[in-house]
Short mmCIF file of C-alpha atoms in Angstrom, two decimals:
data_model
loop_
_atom_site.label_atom_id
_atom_site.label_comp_id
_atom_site.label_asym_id
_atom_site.label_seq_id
_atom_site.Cartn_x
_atom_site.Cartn_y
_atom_site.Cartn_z
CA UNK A 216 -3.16 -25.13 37.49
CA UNK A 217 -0.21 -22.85 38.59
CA UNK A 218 1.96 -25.96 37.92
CA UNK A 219 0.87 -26.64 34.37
CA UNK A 220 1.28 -23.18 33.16
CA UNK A 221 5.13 -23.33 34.76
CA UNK A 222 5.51 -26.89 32.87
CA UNK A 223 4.12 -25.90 29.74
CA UNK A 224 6.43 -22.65 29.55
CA UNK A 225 9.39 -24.77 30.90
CA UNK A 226 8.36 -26.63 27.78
CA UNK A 227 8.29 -23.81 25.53
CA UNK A 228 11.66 -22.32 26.43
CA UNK A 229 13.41 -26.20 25.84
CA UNK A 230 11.67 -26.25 22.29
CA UNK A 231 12.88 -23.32 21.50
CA UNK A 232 16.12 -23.76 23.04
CA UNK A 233 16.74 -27.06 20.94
CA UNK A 234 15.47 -25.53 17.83
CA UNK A 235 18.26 -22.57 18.09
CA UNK A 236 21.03 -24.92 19.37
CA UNK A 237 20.25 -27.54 16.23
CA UNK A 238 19.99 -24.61 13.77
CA UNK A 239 23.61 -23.05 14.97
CA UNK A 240 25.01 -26.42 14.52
CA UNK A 241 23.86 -27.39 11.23
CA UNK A 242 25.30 -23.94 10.24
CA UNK A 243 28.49 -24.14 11.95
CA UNK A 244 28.67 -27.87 10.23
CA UNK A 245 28.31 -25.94 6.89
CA UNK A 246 31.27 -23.32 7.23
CA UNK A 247 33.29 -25.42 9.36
CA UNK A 248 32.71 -29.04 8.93
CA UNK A 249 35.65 -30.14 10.84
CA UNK A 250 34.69 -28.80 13.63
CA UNK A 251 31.20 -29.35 13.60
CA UNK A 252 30.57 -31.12 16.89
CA UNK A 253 32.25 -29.02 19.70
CA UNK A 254 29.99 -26.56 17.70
CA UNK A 255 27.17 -28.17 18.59
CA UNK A 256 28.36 -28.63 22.10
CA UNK A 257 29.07 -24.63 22.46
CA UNK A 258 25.89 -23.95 20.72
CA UNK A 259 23.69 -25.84 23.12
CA UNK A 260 24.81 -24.72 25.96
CA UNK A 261 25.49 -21.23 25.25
CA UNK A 262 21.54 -21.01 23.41
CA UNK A 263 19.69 -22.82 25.79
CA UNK A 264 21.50 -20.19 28.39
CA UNK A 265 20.05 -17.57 26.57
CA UNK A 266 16.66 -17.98 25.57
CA UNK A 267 14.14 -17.14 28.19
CA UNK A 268 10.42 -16.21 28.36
CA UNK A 269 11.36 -12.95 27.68
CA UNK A 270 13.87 -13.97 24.64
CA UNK A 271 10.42 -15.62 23.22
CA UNK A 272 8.25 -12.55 24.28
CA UNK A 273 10.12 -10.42 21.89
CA UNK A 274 10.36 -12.86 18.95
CA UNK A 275 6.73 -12.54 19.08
CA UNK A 276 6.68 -8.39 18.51
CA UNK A 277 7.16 -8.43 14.55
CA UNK A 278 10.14 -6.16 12.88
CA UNK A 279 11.11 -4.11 9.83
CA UNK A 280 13.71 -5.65 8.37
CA UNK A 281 15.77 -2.64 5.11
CA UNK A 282 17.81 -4.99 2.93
CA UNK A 283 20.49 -4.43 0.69
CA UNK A 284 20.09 -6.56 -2.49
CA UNK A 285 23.16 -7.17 -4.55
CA UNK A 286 26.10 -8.88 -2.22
CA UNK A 287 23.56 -8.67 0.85
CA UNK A 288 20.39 -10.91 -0.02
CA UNK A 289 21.23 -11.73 -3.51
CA UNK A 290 24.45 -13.32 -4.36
CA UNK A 291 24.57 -16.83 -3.55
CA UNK A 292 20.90 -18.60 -4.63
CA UNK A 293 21.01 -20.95 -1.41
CA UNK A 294 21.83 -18.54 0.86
CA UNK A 295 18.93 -16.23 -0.12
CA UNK A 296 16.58 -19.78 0.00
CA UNK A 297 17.64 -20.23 3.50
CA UNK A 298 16.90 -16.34 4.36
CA UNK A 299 13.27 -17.20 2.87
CA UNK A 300 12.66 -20.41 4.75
CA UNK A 301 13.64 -18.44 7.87
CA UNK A 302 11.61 -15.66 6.94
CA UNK A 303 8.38 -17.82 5.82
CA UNK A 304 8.44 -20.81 8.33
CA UNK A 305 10.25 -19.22 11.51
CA UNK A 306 10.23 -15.34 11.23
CA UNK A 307 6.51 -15.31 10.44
CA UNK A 308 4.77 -17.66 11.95
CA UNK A 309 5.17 -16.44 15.30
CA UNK A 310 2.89 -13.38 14.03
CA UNK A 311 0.87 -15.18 11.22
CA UNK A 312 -2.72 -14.13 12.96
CA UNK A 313 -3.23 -11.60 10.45
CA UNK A 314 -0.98 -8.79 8.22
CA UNK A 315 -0.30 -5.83 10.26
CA UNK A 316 1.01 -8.40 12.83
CA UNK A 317 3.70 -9.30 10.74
CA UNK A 318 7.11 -8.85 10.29
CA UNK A 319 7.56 -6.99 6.69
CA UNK A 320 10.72 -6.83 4.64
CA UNK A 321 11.81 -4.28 2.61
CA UNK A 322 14.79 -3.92 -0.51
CA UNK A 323 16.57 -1.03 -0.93
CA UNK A 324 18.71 -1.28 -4.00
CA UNK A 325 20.49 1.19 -6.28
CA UNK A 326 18.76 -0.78 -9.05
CA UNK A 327 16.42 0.71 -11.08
CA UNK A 328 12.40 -0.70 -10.82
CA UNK A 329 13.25 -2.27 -14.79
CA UNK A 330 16.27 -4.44 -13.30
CA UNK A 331 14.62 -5.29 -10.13
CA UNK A 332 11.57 -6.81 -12.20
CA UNK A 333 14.43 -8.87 -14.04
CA UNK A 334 16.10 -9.98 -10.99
CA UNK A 335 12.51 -11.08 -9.26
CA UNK A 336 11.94 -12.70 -12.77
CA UNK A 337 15.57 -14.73 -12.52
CA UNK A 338 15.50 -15.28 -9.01
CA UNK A 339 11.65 -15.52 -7.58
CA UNK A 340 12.17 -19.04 -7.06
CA UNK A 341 14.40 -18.45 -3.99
CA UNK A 342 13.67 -14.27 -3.24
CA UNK A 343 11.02 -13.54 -0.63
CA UNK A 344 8.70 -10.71 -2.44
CA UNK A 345 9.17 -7.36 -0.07
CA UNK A 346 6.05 -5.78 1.15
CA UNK A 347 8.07 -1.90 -0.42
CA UNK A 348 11.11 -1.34 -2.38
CA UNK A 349 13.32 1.26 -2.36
CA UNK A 350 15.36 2.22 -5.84
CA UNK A 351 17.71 3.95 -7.40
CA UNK A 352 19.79 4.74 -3.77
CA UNK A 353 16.32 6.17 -2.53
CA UNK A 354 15.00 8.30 -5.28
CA UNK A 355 11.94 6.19 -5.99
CA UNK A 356 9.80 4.31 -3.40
CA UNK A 357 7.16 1.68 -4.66
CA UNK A 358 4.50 -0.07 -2.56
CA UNK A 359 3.74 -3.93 -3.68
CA UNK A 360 0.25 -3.84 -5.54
CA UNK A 361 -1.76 -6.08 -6.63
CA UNK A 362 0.13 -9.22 -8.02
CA UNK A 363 -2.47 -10.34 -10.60
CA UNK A 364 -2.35 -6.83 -12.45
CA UNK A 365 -0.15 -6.07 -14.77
CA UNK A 366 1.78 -3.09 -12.59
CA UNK A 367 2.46 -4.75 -9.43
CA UNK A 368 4.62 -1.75 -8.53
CA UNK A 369 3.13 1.51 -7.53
CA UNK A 370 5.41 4.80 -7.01
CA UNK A 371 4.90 6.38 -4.23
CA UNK A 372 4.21 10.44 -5.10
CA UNK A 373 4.23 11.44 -2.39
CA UNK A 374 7.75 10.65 -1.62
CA UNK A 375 8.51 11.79 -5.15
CA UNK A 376 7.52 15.51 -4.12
CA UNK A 377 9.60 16.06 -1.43
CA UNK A 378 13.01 15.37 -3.76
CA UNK A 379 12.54 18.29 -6.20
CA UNK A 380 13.50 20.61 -2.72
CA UNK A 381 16.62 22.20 -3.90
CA UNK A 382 17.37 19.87 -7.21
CA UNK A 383 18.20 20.94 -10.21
CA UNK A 384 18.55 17.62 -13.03
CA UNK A 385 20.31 19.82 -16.17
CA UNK A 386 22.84 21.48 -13.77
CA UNK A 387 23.78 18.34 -11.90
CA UNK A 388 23.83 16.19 -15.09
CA UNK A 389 25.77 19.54 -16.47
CA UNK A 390 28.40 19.69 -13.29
CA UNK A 391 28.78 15.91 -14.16
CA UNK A 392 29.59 16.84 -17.48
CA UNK A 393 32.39 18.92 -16.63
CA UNK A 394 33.88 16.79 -13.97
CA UNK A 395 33.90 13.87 -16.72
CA UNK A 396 35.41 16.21 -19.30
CA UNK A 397 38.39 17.17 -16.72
CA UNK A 398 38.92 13.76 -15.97
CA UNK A 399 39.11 12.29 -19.46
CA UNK A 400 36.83 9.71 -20.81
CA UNK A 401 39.07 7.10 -20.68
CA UNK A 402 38.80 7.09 -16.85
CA UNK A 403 35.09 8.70 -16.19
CA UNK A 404 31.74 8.42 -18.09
CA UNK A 405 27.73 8.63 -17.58
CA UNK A 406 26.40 4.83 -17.04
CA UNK A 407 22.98 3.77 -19.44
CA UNK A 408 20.37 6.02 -19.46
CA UNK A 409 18.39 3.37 -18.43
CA UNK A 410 20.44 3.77 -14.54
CA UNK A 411 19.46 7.33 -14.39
CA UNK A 412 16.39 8.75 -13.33
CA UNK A 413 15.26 12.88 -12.93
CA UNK A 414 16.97 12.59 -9.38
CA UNK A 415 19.65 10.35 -9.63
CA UNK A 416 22.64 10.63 -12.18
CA UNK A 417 25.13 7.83 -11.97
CA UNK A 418 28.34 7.89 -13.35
CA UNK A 419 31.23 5.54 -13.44
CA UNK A 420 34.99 6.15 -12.68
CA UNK A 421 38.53 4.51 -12.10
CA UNK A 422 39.28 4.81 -8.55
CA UNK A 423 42.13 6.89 -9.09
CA UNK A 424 39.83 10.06 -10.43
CA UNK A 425 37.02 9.98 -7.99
CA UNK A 426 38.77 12.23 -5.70
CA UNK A 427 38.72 15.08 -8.72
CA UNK A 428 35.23 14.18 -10.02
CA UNK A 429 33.50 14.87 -6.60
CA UNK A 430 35.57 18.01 -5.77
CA UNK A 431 34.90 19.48 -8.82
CA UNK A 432 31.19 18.41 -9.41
CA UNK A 433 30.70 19.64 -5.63
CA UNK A 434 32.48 23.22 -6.43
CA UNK A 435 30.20 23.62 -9.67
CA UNK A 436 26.75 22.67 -7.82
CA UNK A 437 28.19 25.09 -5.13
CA UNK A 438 28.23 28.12 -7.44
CA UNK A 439 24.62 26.82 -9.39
CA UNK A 440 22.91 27.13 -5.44
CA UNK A 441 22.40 23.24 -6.05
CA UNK A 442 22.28 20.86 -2.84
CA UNK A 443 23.04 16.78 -3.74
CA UNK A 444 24.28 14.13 -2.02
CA UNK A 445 27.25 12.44 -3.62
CA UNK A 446 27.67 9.08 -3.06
CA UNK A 447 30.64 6.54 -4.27
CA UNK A 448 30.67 2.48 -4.26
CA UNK A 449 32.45 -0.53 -5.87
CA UNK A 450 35.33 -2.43 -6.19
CA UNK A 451 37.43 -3.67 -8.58
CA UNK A 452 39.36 -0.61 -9.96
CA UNK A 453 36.24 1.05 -11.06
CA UNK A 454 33.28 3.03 -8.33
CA UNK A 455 30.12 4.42 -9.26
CA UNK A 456 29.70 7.71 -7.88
CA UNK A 457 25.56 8.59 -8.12
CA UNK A 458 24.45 12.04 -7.20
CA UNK A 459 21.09 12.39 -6.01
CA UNK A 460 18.69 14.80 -4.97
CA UNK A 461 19.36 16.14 -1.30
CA UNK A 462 16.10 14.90 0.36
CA UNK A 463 17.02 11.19 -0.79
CA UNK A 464 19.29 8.25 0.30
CA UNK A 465 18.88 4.97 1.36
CA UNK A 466 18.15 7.19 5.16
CA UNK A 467 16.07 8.85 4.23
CA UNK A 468 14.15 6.52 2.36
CA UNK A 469 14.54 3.89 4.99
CA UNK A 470 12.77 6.79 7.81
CA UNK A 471 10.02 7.21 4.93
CA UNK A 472 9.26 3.85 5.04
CA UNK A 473 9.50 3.23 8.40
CA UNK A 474 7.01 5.80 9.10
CA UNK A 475 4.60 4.53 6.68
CA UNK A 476 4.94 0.95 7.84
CA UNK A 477 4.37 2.04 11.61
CA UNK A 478 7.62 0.37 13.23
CA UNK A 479 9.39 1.73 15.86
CA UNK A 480 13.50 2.42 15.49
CA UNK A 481 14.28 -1.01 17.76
CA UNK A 482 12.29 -2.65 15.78
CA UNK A 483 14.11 -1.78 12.61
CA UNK A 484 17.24 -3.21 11.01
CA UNK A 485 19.69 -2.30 7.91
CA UNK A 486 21.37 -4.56 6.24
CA UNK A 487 23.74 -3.79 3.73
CA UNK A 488 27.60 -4.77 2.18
CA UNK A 489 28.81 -1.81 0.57
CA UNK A 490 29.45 2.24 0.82
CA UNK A 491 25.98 3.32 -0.62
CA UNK A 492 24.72 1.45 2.86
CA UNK A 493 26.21 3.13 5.05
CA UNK A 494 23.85 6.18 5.58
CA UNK A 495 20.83 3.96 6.38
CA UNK A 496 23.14 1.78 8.57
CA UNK A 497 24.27 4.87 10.10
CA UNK A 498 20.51 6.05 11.51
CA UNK A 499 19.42 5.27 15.06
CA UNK A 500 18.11 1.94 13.50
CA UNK A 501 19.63 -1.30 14.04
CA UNK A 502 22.05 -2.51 11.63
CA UNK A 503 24.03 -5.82 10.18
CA UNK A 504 27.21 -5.80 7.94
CA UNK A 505 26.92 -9.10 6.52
CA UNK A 506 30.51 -10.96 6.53
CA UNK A 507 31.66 -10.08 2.75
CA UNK A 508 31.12 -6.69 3.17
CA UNK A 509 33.80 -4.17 1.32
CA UNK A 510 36.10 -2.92 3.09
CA UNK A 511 35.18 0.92 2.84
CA UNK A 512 32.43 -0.81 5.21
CA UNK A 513 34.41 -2.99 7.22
CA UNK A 514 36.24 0.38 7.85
CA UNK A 515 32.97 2.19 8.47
CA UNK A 516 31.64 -0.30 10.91
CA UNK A 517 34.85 -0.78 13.14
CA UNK A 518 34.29 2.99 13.89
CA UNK A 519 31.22 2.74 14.65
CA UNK A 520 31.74 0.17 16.92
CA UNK A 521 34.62 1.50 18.43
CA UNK A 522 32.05 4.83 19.02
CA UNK A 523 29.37 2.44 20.62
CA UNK A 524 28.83 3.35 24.45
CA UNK A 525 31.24 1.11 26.67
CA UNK A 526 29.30 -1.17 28.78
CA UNK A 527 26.22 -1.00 26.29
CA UNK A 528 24.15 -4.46 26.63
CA UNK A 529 22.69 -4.07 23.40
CA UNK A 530 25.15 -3.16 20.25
CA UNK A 531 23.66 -0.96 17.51
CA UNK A 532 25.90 -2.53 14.79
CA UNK A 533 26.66 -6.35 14.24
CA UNK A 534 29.17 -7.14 11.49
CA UNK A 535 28.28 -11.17 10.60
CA UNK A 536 30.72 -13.96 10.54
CA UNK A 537 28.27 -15.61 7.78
CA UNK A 538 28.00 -14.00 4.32
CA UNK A 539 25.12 -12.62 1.99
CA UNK A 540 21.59 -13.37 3.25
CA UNK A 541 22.61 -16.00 5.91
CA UNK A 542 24.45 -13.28 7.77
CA UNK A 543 21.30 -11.15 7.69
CA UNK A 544 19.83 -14.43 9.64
CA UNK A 545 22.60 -14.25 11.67
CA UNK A 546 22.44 -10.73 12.28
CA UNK A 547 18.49 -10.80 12.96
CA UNK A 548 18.71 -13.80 15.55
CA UNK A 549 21.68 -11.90 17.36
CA UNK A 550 19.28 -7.90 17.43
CA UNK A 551 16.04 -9.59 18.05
CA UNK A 552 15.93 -12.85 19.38
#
């Protein structure tokens, strides 16, 4: 009897050995087609070395996985089809017996709920639904609902409460103002209504006048008693700069969550591309920097690994080779698996 259990896990550990090793090579094959078989070769060997009884043991403890949308999971349609397939057919059915053994997934966007909706509506065909979202860089927290009524999205008051602590809306939206007016409209300006929300206000600014905006929107909340986090991201000549209340932040929101959920910190992973990510990649949680990231990040994460403890077997941070939502897979395989 002894001698069957040993085959049968000897058989386990192949399986999954040969599933890893096949999966590495069809996506080394993808990104590097010319040199798609000595990736296989590496890949087989190196895997099979690698996955053990314990290697399956933890695959089978489900995780909390914080996501990014835009540039992370949502970019390139096949990418985020292949993040679902893994999530649906590989991620969770190891822990399919019932729902609080499974894995959940969570956005946490500086979308509004409005543009979310619209983005589930374009893209539902290849988007896995997340069991919470996270808005607005962390001002509003939703819990899914149910799907057949008409709001599928319930706000979570609770979390509400706890951003009025210190927040002021008129004199932040008034110290936002000011900083616009000193650096001309030409080069600063409030986004859409529709973007803000009564603890977020987002503005938009050439690179060149950020520095001014934030020093003199941080001087004026200074002398109003006001606390806020400011927080700047984007590319292309142009950043948004949102500030929100002090109690909220992807973080924050991300610990909220977490909490609520019931998941312990190795069991939970950020994944993000840009510099609104980088507080909730920054926590005691695991992270992933997914392979396009900006390079405010890039810069970010290099410190952070450079702060990592030498000798550590386990690195907090993983910055992808892959891009978008198959370096999340990537990123997920190399934390947990």
């Amino acid at each position: 009897r002894k001698s069957s259990e040993k085959e049968r896990e000897r058989a386990i550990i192949m399986a999954a050995a040969f599933a890893s090793s096949s999966h590495f090579a069809s996506s080394c094959a993808h990104h590097h087609p010319r040199s798609s078989s000595s990736c296989c070769v590496r890949a087989h060997s190196s895997q099979f070395a690698t996955t053990t009884t314990e290697t399956i043991r933890r695959r089978n403890h489900p995780i909390l996985v914080v996501s990014d949308l835009d540039g992370t999971m949502v970019g390139d349609d096949q990418s985020t089809l292949e993040f679902r397939t893994f999530w649906e057919e590989e991620e969770n059915s190891i822990n399919n017996e019932d729902e609080k053994s499974k894995s959940k997934l969570v956005y946490s966007t500086g979308r509004s709920l409005e543009s979310f909706r619209a983005l589930l509506r374009e893209k539902g065909n290849v988007m896995v639904k997340p069991e919470m979202l996270i808005c607005a860089v962390g001002t509003k927290v939703y819990s899914r609902g149910d799907e057949k009524k008409e709001e599928m999205w319930i706000e979570d008051e609770e979390w509400t409460r706890t951003l009025d602590v210190g927040w002021d809306e008129a004199i932040v939206r008034a110290g936002c103002a000011k900083a616009i007016e000193l650096c001309g409209e030409e080069s600063a300006h409030f986004r859409p209504e529709e973007e803000q929300n009564a603890h977020k206000i987002t503005c938009a600014l050439k690179d060149e006048n950020v520095g001014e905006f934030v020093a003199t929107l941080e001087r004026y909340l200074e002398e109003k008693n006001v606390t806020a986090k400011i927080i700047s991201s984007g590319t292309g000549g142009w950043k948004y700069v949102d500030c929100v209340s002090n109690q909220a932040g992807k973080l924050e929101s991300l610990e909220f969550v977490r909490k609520k959920l019931g998941f312990e910190l190795e069991r939970t992973v950020a994944c993000g591309d840009s510099g609104n990510d980088e507080l909730m990649l920054s926590g005691r949680n695991l992270a992933i920097v997914v392979g396009n990231a900006q390079e405010d990040l890039v810069r970010w994460a290099e410190r952070a690994l450079l702060e990592e403890k030498e000798g550590s077997r386990k690195k907090r941070v993983i910055v992808t080779k892959a891009f978008e939502a198959r370096g999340i897979i990537e990123g997920i395989r190399e934390h947990f698996y």
